[in-house]
């Protein structure tokens, strides 16, 4: 932001100088008319007329050329604002809104500020010339200056009236349109239910009702502002007519006044009022740009502090995978999500996390990979806090499979490679796919690893998307892997392959956390953690926790809630799951 301010100050000096020269040269038409009536018509000299025309034409050409350069400089300033602010604004989007802060509009703020700097700001450089033109009109006659001031006051009054009316209507229009768009997004998100339940006509009728109300409010607002705009358009013409009429009256009743003053008055009055009209038109953009600048200033200050913190932090070596959670609490939006969690894993150990819905399992996964910083307590990897380390590049050593699988438009290889350059990571891509058990399925596709998957992986099945996301999580052999419901979309055969993947991760010495509703998926883990409403109910060795689950049917664990309790899978090489585990699968 400081670099942008320095560039802006330099641009102000240059553009201000150009504006001075441009407005000075734009006096040439008024001087031309004065000289035309005072000299040419009296002398009837063709040479004088030709020289006046050439001089005025040259002045206007120079003014036009400088105005083009001025516009290019402002366009470059707008582009420079984009280049300076786009990275901080983009990085702000990755920050989770723990305190109810909304960072989604940062790029819109950059767009608003850059758009204002590109062109509308130039009218403010012309505004200081209003008193200059007013002084010249005053020298012609004080009455002409009074008419110009009256016109400026009327135009400003109309603009203020329009602003008041529009602001009152905009709030109502925004609320109505927001409600319409929200319902539209809900309908599109629930399209399967809408079509499957025959609700299409009902949804369309409700959307039309919301949209019709928004249109009526918008029409009322537009009608009011259109009437004011029409009145302002008539007023501008009327003011110029009054000015010319006043000049003509002065010429008739003042013997010493030249007829050229009437034409020069019309030109000067138009040039004097043009900046007023321009500033009125650009004022809304100025207000929005000023508000955007305030928000962007706070955002860039926070970004600079984060960058300084990152740069001052030592580059830690690749971790071994020793996880420790120490009395960690998580509060989001004023609500306690996780409370007093305390457990640890040595490098290569695996942990299964179980609990009912809304137990806090997904929030725990995000806490463990550094997406959420703990409100209190610590979450460390090899003794270093995960959240700040994650901001400094720890993600390349982690693997994370979220519950909601999100894929990018592009090829299968690009998605596995986490959008790295595929040509440089072919062996890592294939290894990750083989480890996830999706390599053979990829080879059966028409273009193999070069297959385009569409937006969100729409061309793939749910199971394929989940395995592809698993391969992405295992890309480049991460030392710590968190899998949130990795079997949610898998059939029985794919789930068996997942168990093989988990065994291979254990053999590789990868620290692994698996969150699942199915105890069958967790039969190979070293430890179990039981959550209930964000609280740590039990934690310990798998066999011990399964004993507790078998003895206490009241515990809120879905797979442990059946009348027949699962047997303890003490044998690591057991060929199959227990009957209860099969039924839960």
PDB file of C-alpha atoms in Angstrom, residues 330 335-339 341 353-368 372 403 484 515 529-535:
ATOM      1  CA  UNK A 330     -11.867 -23.679  19.599  1.00  0.00           C
ATOM      2  CA  UNK A 335     -19.794 -20.605  20.034  1.00  0.00           C
ATOM      3  CA  UNK A 336     -17.601 -23.191  21.735  1.00  0.00           C
ATOM      4  CA  UNK A 337     -16.878 -25.878  19.118  1.00  0.00           C
ATOM      5  CA  UNK A 338     -14.094 -27.915  20.760  1.00  0.00           C
ATOM      6  CA  UNK A 339     -13.279 -28.004  24.461  1.00  0.00           C
ATOM      7  CA  UNK A 341      -8.671 -31.523  23.835  1.00  0.00           C
ATOM      8  CA  UNK A 353     -11.728 -40.239  15.673  1.00  0.00           C
ATOM      9  CA  UNK A 354     -15.363 -41.243  16.247  1.00  0.00           C
ATOM     10  CA  UNK A 355     -18.493 -39.500  17.424  1.00  0.00           C
ATOM     11  CA  UNK A 356     -22.037 -38.622  16.421  1.00  0.00           C
ATOM     12  CA  UNK A 357     -22.902 -35.852  13.983  1.00  0.00           C
ATOM     13  CA  UNK A 358     -22.030 -32.347  15.273  1.00  0.00           C
ATOM     14  CA  UNK A 359     -19.519 -33.860  17.682  1.00  0.00           C
ATOM     15  CA  UNK A 360     -16.811 -31.538  16.308  1.00  0.00           C
ATOM     16  CA  UNK A 361     -14.923 -34.092  14.197  1.00  0.00           C
ATOM     17  CA  UNK A 362     -14.608 -31.933  11.074  1.00  0.00           C
ATOM     18  CA  UNK A 363     -13.601 -28.907  13.152  1.00  0.00           C
ATOM     19  CA  UNK A 364     -10.935 -31.066  14.765  1.00  0.00           C
ATOM     20  CA  UNK A 365      -9.626 -32.042  11.323  1.00  0.00           C
ATOM     21  CA  UNK A 366      -9.344 -28.378  10.346  1.00  0.00           C
ATOM     22  CA  UNK A 367      -7.641 -27.606  13.636  1.00  0.00           C
ATOM     23  CA  UNK A 368      -5.074 -30.377  13.105  1.00  0.00           C
ATOM     24  CA  UNK A 372      -8.191 -23.042  12.373  1.00  0.00           C
ATOM     25  CA  UNK A 403     -15.274 -34.273   4.123  1.00  0.00           C
ATOM     26  CA  UNK A 484     -12.181 -36.829   7.148  1.00  0.00           C
ATOM     27  CA  UNK A 515     -12.281 -39.573  11.073  1.00  0.00           C
ATOM     28  CA  UNK A 529     -10.457 -40.653  20.266  1.00  0.00           C
ATOM     29  CA  UNK A 530     -14.146 -40.387  21.167  1.00  0.00           C
ATOM     30  CA  UNK A 531     -15.810 -36.957  20.822  1.00  0.00           C
ATOM     31  CA  UNK A 532     -19.221 -35.852  22.027  1.00  0.00           C
ATOM     32  CA  UNK A 533     -20.471 -32.271  21.500  1.00  0.00           C
ATOM     33  CA  UNK A 534     -16.914 -31.008  21.130  1.00  0.00           C
ATOM     34  CA  UNK A 535     -15.655 -32.709  24.294  1.00  0.00           C
TER      35      UNK A 535
END
